[in-house]
PDB file of C-alpha atoms in Angstrom:
ATOM      1  CA  VAL P   1    -189.809 -89.732  13.550  1.00  0.00           C
ATOM      2  CA  LYS P   2    -188.344 -93.277  13.050  1.00  0.00           C
ATOM      3  CA  MET P   3    -185.538 -91.830  10.976  1.00  0.00           C
ATOM      4  CA  VAL P   4    -184.730 -89.288  13.857  1.00  0.00           C
ATOM      5  CA  ASP P   5    -184.743 -91.933  16.319  1.00  0.00           C
ATOM      6  CA  PHE P   6    -182.569 -94.116  14.621  1.00  0.00           C
ATOM      7  CA  MET P   7    -180.029 -91.500  14.142  1.00  0.00           C
ATOM      8  CA  LEU P   8    -180.097 -90.352  17.605  1.00  0.00           C
ATOM      9  CA  GLU P   9    -179.701 -94.105  18.807  1.00  0.00           C
ATOM     10  CA  LYS P  10    -177.421 -95.662  16.117  1.00  0.00           C
ATOM     11  CA  VAL P  11    -175.347 -92.584  14.501  1.00  0.00           C
ATOM     12  CA  HIS P  12    -172.238 -91.523  16.124  1.00  0.00           C
ATOM     13  CA  MET P  13    -169.936 -88.595  15.439  1.00  0.00           C
ATOM     14  CA  LEU P  14    -166.491 -88.032  16.283  1.00  0.00           C
ATOM     15  CA  VAL P  15    -165.672 -84.344  16.522  1.00  0.00           C
ATOM     16  CA  CYS P  16    -162.313 -82.850  16.381  1.00  0.00           C
ATOM     17  CA  THR P  17    -161.264 -79.162  16.706  1.00  0.00           C
ATOM     18  CA  PRO P  18    -157.677 -78.980  15.226  1.00  0.00           C
ATOM     19  CA  GLU P  19    -155.335 -76.160  16.385  1.00  0.00           C
ATOM     20  CA  SER P  20    -154.554 -75.055  12.804  1.00  0.00           C
ATOM     21  CA  GLY P  21    -155.810 -75.298   9.334  1.00  0.00           C
ATOM     22  CA  ALA P  22    -152.696 -77.434   8.326  1.00  0.00           C
ATOM     23  CA  ILE P  23    -153.526 -79.937  10.754  1.00  0.00           C
ATOM     24  CA  ALA P  24    -157.193 -79.969   9.694  1.00  0.00           C
ATOM     25  CA  ARG P  25    -156.122 -80.702   6.339  1.00  0.00           C
ATOM     26  CA  ASN P  26    -153.808 -83.567   7.166  1.00  0.00           C
ATOM     27  CA  ILE P  27    -156.681 -85.185   9.167  1.00  0.00           C
ATOM     28  CA  VAL P  28    -159.218 -84.717   6.085  1.00  0.00           C
ATOM     29  CA  MET P  29    -156.651 -85.889   3.415  1.00  0.00           C
ATOM     30  CA  GLY P  30    -154.881 -88.595   5.425  1.00  0.00           C
ATOM     31  CA  LYS P  31    -154.721 -92.314   4.686  1.00  0.00           C
ATOM     32  CA  GLY P  32    -156.343 -91.840   0.984  1.00  0.00           C
ATOM     33  CA  LYS P  33    -159.567 -90.579   2.426  1.00  0.00           C
ATOM     34  CA  GLY P  34    -161.348 -87.746   0.480  1.00  0.00           C
ATOM     35  CA  MET P  35    -160.143 -86.560  -2.894  1.00  0.00           C
ATOM     36  CA  ASP P  36    -156.539 -86.142  -3.757  1.00  0.00           C
ATOM     37  CA  ASN P  37    -155.532 -82.892  -2.692  1.00  0.00           C
ATOM     38  CA  GLU P  38    -152.298 -80.946  -3.366  1.00  0.00           C
ATOM     39  CA  PRO P  39    -150.919 -77.459  -2.437  1.00  0.00           C
ATOM     40  CA  ILE P  40    -151.743 -76.058  -5.825  1.00  0.00           C
ATOM     41  CA  ASP P  41    -155.539 -77.054  -4.928  1.00  0.00           C
ATOM     42  CA  ASP P  42    -155.617 -75.006  -1.678  1.00  0.00           C
ATOM     43  CA  PHE P  43    -153.760 -72.031  -3.419  1.00  0.00           C
ATOM     44  CA  LYS P  44    -156.596 -72.088  -6.074  1.00  0.00           C
ATOM     45  CA  GLY P  45    -159.141 -71.744  -3.452  1.00  0.00           C
ATOM     46  CA  LEU P  46    -157.155 -68.786  -1.851  1.00  0.00           C
ATOM     47  CA  VAL P  47    -156.774 -66.985  -5.328  1.00  0.00           C
ATOM     48  CA  CYS P  48    -160.223 -67.403  -6.513  1.00  0.00           C
ATOM     49  CA  PHE P  49    -162.453 -66.932  -3.343  1.00  0.00           C
ATOM     50  CA  ARG P  50    -160.688 -65.904  -0.389  1.00  0.00           C
ATOM     51  CA  TYR P  51    -158.932 -62.940  -1.941  1.00  0.00           C
ATOM     52  CA  ALA P  52    -161.815 -61.816  -4.297  1.00  0.00           C
ATOM     53  CA  LEU P  53    -164.488 -59.175  -3.312  1.00  0.00           C
ATOM     54  CA  THR P  54    -167.257 -60.098  -5.541  1.00  0.00           C
ATOM     55  CA  GLU P  55    -168.961 -63.328  -6.554  1.00  0.00           C
ATOM     56  CA  ASP P  56    -168.564 -62.696 -10.223  1.00  0.00           C
ATOM     57  CA  ASP P  57    -164.903 -62.018  -9.918  1.00  0.00           C
ATOM     58  CA  MET P  58    -164.799 -65.360  -7.894  1.00  0.00           C
ATOM     59  CA  TYR P  59    -166.062 -67.401 -10.714  1.00  0.00           C
ATOM     60  CA  LEU P  60    -164.616 -65.683 -13.471  1.00  0.00           C
ATOM     61  CA  THR P  61    -161.142 -66.541 -11.978  1.00  0.00           C
ATOM     62  CA  PHE P  62    -162.056 -70.068 -11.258  1.00  0.00           C
ATOM     63  CA  ASP P  63    -163.138 -70.371 -14.874  1.00  0.00           C
ATOM     64  CA  GLN P  64    -160.152 -68.813 -16.082  1.00  0.00           C
ATOM     65  CA  TRP P  65    -157.962 -71.039 -13.774  1.00  0.00           C
ATOM     66  CA  ASP P  66    -159.577 -74.192 -15.189  1.00  0.00           C
ATOM     67  CA  GLU P  67    -159.241 -73.256 -18.821  1.00  0.00           C
ATOM     68  CA  LEU P  68    -155.416 -72.509 -18.031  1.00  0.00           C
ATOM     69  CA  ALA P  69    -155.134 -76.053 -16.388  1.00  0.00           C
ATOM     70  CA  THR P  70    -156.584 -77.875 -19.462  1.00  0.00           C
ATOM     71  CA  GLY P  71    -153.557 -79.585 -20.927  1.00  0.00           C
ATOM     72  CA  GLY P  72    -152.963 -80.526 -24.625  1.00  0.00           C
ATOM     73  CA  GLU P  73    -153.341 -77.385 -26.204  1.00  0.00           C
ATOM     74  CA  GLU P  74    -150.996 -75.246 -28.140  1.00  0.00           C
ATOM     75  CA  VAL P  75    -149.624 -72.213 -26.029  1.00  0.00           C
ATOM     76  CA  SER P  76    -148.967 -68.820 -27.465  1.00  0.00           C
ATOM     77  CA  SER P  77    -146.949 -66.159 -25.856  1.00  0.00           C
ATOM     78  CA  ASP P  78    -149.640 -63.530 -25.833  1.00  0.00           C
ATOM     79  CA  ASP P  79    -152.241 -63.124 -22.963  1.00  0.00           C
ATOM     80  CA  THR P  80    -154.828 -65.434 -24.063  1.00  0.00           C
ATOM     81  CA  ASN P  81    -155.960 -68.101 -21.882  1.00  0.00           C
ATOM     82  CA  THR P  82    -154.747 -71.237 -23.680  1.00  0.00           C
ATOM     83  CA  GLY P  83    -154.264 -74.236 -21.587  1.00  0.00           C
ATOM     84  CA  VAL P  84    -150.975 -75.592 -20.074  1.00  0.00           C
ATOM     85  CA  GLY P  85    -152.043 -78.323 -17.689  1.00  0.00           C
ATOM     86  CA  ARG P  86    -152.347 -78.390 -13.809  1.00  0.00           C
ATOM     87  CA  GLU P  87    -148.714 -79.857 -13.221  1.00  0.00           C
ATOM     88  CA  ILE P  88    -147.269 -76.839 -15.077  1.00  0.00           C
ATOM     89  CA  ILE P  89    -149.284 -74.271 -13.158  1.00  0.00           C
ATOM     90  CA  SER P  90    -148.166 -76.102  -9.866  1.00  0.00           C
ATOM     91  CA  ALA P  91    -144.673 -75.891 -11.036  1.00  0.00           C
ATOM     92  CA  ALA P  92    -144.813 -72.259 -12.040  1.00  0.00           C
ATOM     93  CA  CYS P  93    -146.459 -71.054  -8.945  1.00  0.00           C
ATOM     94  CA  ARG P  94    -143.693 -73.034  -6.819  1.00  0.00           C
ATOM     95  CA  LEU P  95    -140.806 -71.493  -8.827  1.00  0.00           C
ATOM     96  CA  ARG P  96    -142.423 -67.938  -8.664  1.00  0.00           C
ATOM     97  CA  SER P  97    -143.054 -68.157  -4.948  1.00  0.00           C
ATOM     98  CA  MET P  98    -139.446 -69.363  -4.479  1.00  0.00           C
ATOM     99  CA  ALA P  99    -138.129 -66.332  -6.515  1.00  0.00           C
ATOM    100  CA  ALA P 100    -140.314 -63.828  -4.858  1.00  0.00           C
ATOM    101  CA  LEU P 101    -139.649 -64.998  -1.330  1.00  0.00           C
ATOM    102  CA  ARG P 102    -135.838 -65.674  -1.964  1.00  0.00           C
ATOM    103  CA  SER P 103    -136.021 -68.999  -0.437  1.00  0.00           C
ATOM    104  CA  LYS P 104    -136.395 -72.687  -0.930  1.00  0.00           C
ATOM    105  CA  ILE P 105    -139.808 -74.025   0.227  1.00  0.00           C
ATOM    106  CA  GLY P 106    -140.621 -77.525   1.430  1.00  0.00           C
ATOM    107  CA  LYS P 107    -143.671 -79.558   0.357  1.00  0.00           C
ATOM    108  CA  ASN P 108    -147.318 -79.944   1.517  1.00  0.00           C
ATOM    109  CA  ASN P 109    -148.154 -77.595   4.367  1.00  0.00           C
ATOM    110  CA  GLU P 110    -145.012 -75.580   3.987  1.00  0.00           C
ATOM    111  CA  GLU P 111    -145.538 -75.025   0.255  1.00  0.00           C
ATOM    112  CA  VAL P 112    -149.177 -73.962   1.014  1.00  0.00           C
ATOM    113  CA  LYS P 113    -147.877 -71.231   3.350  1.00  0.00           C
ATOM    114  CA  ALA P 114    -145.088 -70.093   1.048  1.00  0.00           C
ATOM    115  CA  LEU P 115    -147.890 -69.809  -1.840  1.00  0.00           C
ATOM    116  CA  GLU P 116    -150.073 -67.867   0.373  1.00  0.00           C
ATOM    117  CA  LEU P 117    -147.225 -65.548   1.598  1.00  0.00           C
ATOM    118  CA  TRP P 118    -146.392 -64.849  -2.000  1.00  0.00           C
ATOM    119  CA  LEU P 119    -149.785 -64.036  -2.961  1.00  0.00           C
ATOM    120  CA  ARG P 120    -150.139 -61.807   0.391  1.00  0.00           C
ATOM    121  CA  GLN P 121    -146.835 -59.840  -0.668  1.00  0.00           C
ATOM    122  CA  ALA P 122    -148.110 -59.296  -4.172  1.00  0.00           C
ATOM    123  CA  LEU P 123    -151.515 -57.839  -3.044  1.00  0.00           C
ATOM    124  CA  SER P 124    -149.769 -55.620  -0.422  1.00  0.00           C
ATOM    125  CA  LYS P 125    -147.385 -54.189  -3.123  1.00  0.00           C
ATOM    126  CA  ASN P 126    -150.402 -53.577  -5.486  1.00  0.00           C
ATOM    127  CA  GLU P 127    -152.985 -51.582  -3.783  1.00  0.00           C
ATOM    128  CA  PHE P 128    -155.773 -52.280  -6.271  1.00  0.00           C
ATOM    129  CA  TRP P 129    -154.935 -56.041  -6.913  1.00  0.00           C
ATOM    130  CA  GLU P 130    -157.297 -59.032  -5.872  1.00  0.00           C
ATOM    131  CA  GLY P 131    -157.035 -62.613  -6.582  1.00  0.00           C
ATOM    132  CA  ARG P 132    -158.308 -62.192 -10.267  1.00  0.00           C
ATOM    133  CA  GLU P 133    -155.472 -59.626 -10.954  1.00  0.00           C
ATOM    134  CA  PHE P 134    -153.008 -61.864  -9.387  1.00  0.00           C
ATOM    135  CA  PHE P 135    -153.797 -64.638 -11.517  1.00  0.00           C
ATOM    136  CA  VAL P 136    -153.853 -62.445 -14.609  1.00  0.00           C
ATOM    137  CA  LYS P 137    -150.542 -60.728 -13.949  1.00  0.00           C
ATOM    138  CA  GLU P 138    -148.587 -63.327 -11.940  1.00  0.00           C
ATOM    139  CA  ILE P 139    -149.986 -67.053 -12.291  1.00  0.00           C
ATOM    140  CA  ARG P 140    -151.121 -66.890 -16.005  1.00  0.00           C
ATOM    141  CA  PRO P 141    -147.752 -65.362 -17.532  1.00  0.00           C
ATOM    142  CA  ALA P 142    -145.423 -67.590 -15.491  1.00  0.00           C
ATOM    143  CA  SER P 143    -147.493 -70.812 -16.405  1.00  0.00           C
ATOM    144  CA  LYS P 144    -147.447 -69.955 -20.095  1.00  0.00           C
ATOM    145  CA  ALA P 145    -143.662 -69.052 -20.186  1.00  0.00           C
ATOM    146  CA  LEU P 146    -142.658 -72.301 -18.188  1.00  0.00           C
ATOM    147  CA  LYS P 147    -144.809 -74.382 -20.745  1.00  0.00           C
ATOM    148  CA  LEU P 148    -142.936 -72.626 -23.717  1.00  0.00           C
ATOM    149  CA  PHE P 149    -139.697 -73.478 -21.992  1.00  0.00           C
ATOM    150  CA  ARG P 150    -140.654 -77.092 -21.088  1.00  0.00           C
ATOM    151  CA  ASP P 151    -141.874 -77.913 -24.548  1.00  0.00           C
ATOM    152  CA  GLY P 152    -138.713 -76.278 -26.146  1.00  0.00           C
ATOM    153  CA  ASN P 153    -140.642 -73.548 -27.968  1.00  0.00           C
ATOM    154  CA  PHE P 154    -138.246 -70.664 -28.101  1.00  0.00           C
ATOM    155  CA  ASP P 155    -139.813 -68.611 -30.941  1.00  0.00           C
ATOM    156  CA  PHE P 156    -141.059 -66.079 -28.421  1.00  0.00           C
ATOM    157  CA  SER P 157    -141.124 -62.856 -30.508  1.00  0.00           C
ATOM    158  CA  SER P 158    -140.727 -61.896 -34.081  1.00  0.00           C
ATOM    159  CA  SER P 159    -139.365 -58.662 -32.745  1.00  0.00           C
ATOM    160  CA  TRP P 160    -136.013 -59.952 -31.925  1.00  0.00           C
ATOM    161  CA  SER P 161    -133.132 -57.837 -33.402  1.00  0.00           C
ATOM    162  CA  THR P 162    -131.448 -60.562 -35.604  1.00  0.00           C
ATOM    163  CA  VAL P 163    -132.060 -64.137 -36.485  1.00  0.00           C
ATOM    164  CA  THR P 164    -128.399 -64.895 -35.203  1.00  0.00           C
ATOM    165  CA  LEU P 165    -129.266 -63.660 -31.776  1.00  0.00           C
ATOM    166  CA  GLN P 166    -132.519 -65.562 -31.756  1.00  0.00           C
ATOM    167  CA  ARG P 167    -130.651 -68.729 -32.538  1.00  0.00           C
ATOM    168  CA  THR P 168    -127.924 -68.183 -30.191  1.00  0.00           C
ATOM    169  CA  ILE P 169    -130.329 -67.588 -27.178  1.00  0.00           C
ATOM    170  CA  SER P 170    -132.560 -70.656 -28.379  1.00  0.00           C
ATOM    171  CA  SER P 171    -129.561 -72.772 -28.345  1.00  0.00           C
ATOM    172  CA  ARG P 172    -128.732 -71.843 -24.739  1.00  0.00           C
ATOM    173  CA  LEU P 173    -132.244 -72.107 -23.617  1.00  0.00           C
ATOM    174  CA  ARG P 174    -132.219 -75.633 -25.414  1.00  0.00           C
ATOM    175  CA  PHE P 175    -129.240 -76.583 -23.199  1.00  0.00           C
ATOM    176  CA  LEU P 176    -130.764 -75.519 -19.936  1.00  0.00           C
ATOM    177  CA  ARG P 177    -133.721 -77.570 -20.751  1.00  0.00           C
ATOM    178  CA  TYR P 178    -131.735 -80.695 -21.337  1.00  0.00           C
ATOM    179  CA  LEU P 179    -130.136 -80.260 -18.049  1.00  0.00           C
ATOM    180  CA  THR P 180    -133.221 -79.466 -16.072  1.00  0.00           C
ATOM    181  CA  GLN P 181    -134.970 -82.470 -17.749  1.00  0.00           C
ATOM    182  CA  ASN P 182    -132.249 -84.891 -17.139  1.00  0.00           C
ATOM    183  CA  VAL P 183    -130.272 -83.616 -14.011  1.00  0.00           C
ATOM    184  CA  ALA P 184    -132.130 -83.594 -10.775  1.00  0.00           C
ATOM    185  CA  CYS P 185    -129.697 -81.186  -9.100  1.00  0.00           C
ATOM    186  CA  THR P 186    -130.176 -78.631 -11.800  1.00  0.00           C
ATOM    187  CA  LYS P 187    -134.067 -78.244 -11.493  1.00  0.00           C
ATOM    188  CA  GLU P 188    -134.221 -75.157  -9.637  1.00  0.00           C
ATOM    189  CA  ILE P 189    -132.308 -73.344 -12.882  1.00  0.00           C
ATOM    190  CA  GLU P 190    -135.956 -73.283 -14.125  1.00  0.00           C
ATOM    191  CA  MET P 191    -136.471 -70.559 -11.491  1.00  0.00           C
ATOM    192  CA  VAL P 192    -133.724 -68.110 -12.948  1.00  0.00           C
ATOM    193  CA  VAL P 193    -134.749 -68.947 -16.503  1.00  0.00           C
ATOM    194  CA  LEU P 194    -138.547 -68.375 -15.947  1.00  0.00           C
ATOM    195  CA  GLU P 195    -137.512 -65.051 -14.137  1.00  0.00           C
ATOM    196  CA  LEU P 196    -135.448 -64.025 -17.284  1.00  0.00           C
ATOM    197  CA  LEU P 197    -138.440 -64.982 -19.472  1.00  0.00           C
ATOM    198  CA  LEU P 198    -140.731 -62.936 -17.702  1.00  0.00           C
ATOM    199  CA  ARG P 199    -138.440 -60.090 -17.407  1.00  0.00           C
ATOM    200  CA  VAL P 200    -138.406 -59.841 -21.291  1.00  0.00           C
ATOM    201  CA  GLU P 201    -142.093 -59.211 -21.068  1.00  0.00           C
ATOM    202  CA  GLY P 202    -141.614 -56.793 -18.066  1.00  0.00           C
ATOM    203  CA  LYS P 203    -143.235 -59.235 -15.762  1.00  0.00           C
ATOM    204  CA  GLY P 204    -140.457 -60.172 -13.562  1.00  0.00           C
ATOM    205  CA  VAL P 205    -140.371 -60.275  -9.604  1.00  0.00           C
ATOM    206  CA  LYS P 206    -139.665 -56.424  -9.876  1.00  0.00           C
ATOM    207  CA  ARG P 207    -141.924 -54.803 -12.326  1.00  0.00           C
ATOM    208  CA  GLY P 208    -140.230 -52.456 -14.668  1.00  0.00           C
ATOM    209  CA  PRO P 209    -139.030 -51.896 -18.101  1.00  0.00           C
ATOM    210  CA  LYS P 210    -138.606 -55.006 -20.447  1.00  0.00           C
ATOM    211  CA  LEU P 211    -135.312 -56.582 -20.475  1.00  0.00           C
ATOM    212  CA  SER P 212    -133.744 -56.048 -23.660  1.00  0.00           C
ATOM    213  CA  ILE P 213    -132.859 -59.026 -25.877  1.00  0.00           C
ATOM    214  CA  GLU P 214    -129.095 -58.194 -25.719  1.00  0.00           C
ATOM    215  CA  LYS P 215    -129.067 -58.207 -22.054  1.00  0.00           C
ATOM    216  CA  PHE P 216    -131.280 -61.531 -21.913  1.00  0.00           C
ATOM    217  CA  ASP P 217    -128.541 -62.950 -24.143  1.00  0.00           C
ATOM    218  CA  LYS P 218    -125.836 -61.772 -21.618  1.00  0.00           C
TER     219      LYS P 218
END
């Protein structure tokens, strides 16, 4: 009873009803209060929880995302869930949303809106997709391909037609990698490179046949 009386007399609460989720996010995260939060964290919540029908899918996707966000591991080009790091996931999602929306996107609130719009468009085009399928088909392949590119690991496939062609493509990719890492205004080249790398696996913005190595070279 004393505790209740103390709370009634001494504890005061300020209640605010923001006009939008973006304003609420700014209030909570502003001035260093709360945990550091970035657009990719909000997007993770959307993919893992808001756009999932069952609790099992929610936590499975959440665990797979965390595994992918674990850095410092070797990355292979297959579909196993090897770690790439949180920053790579964030960059990959940003680049893929720009490619899908065909538009530059700002940061913070604008980026959150763009990422969700990318997610909604993908789900509307694929009737049976939920957040889990979006993660497996879109986020994970893009993150792994971007990690391979940034690490300079261009031995993507043993099925390439000739060693000479493989060396030619690898040389060009190394040059583009050097540009994106050293010249700030060329950073968006990664968006194009990532799209081409995914098309080789048949996972580009417009799903279809795999891009041949000869066309990739051109």
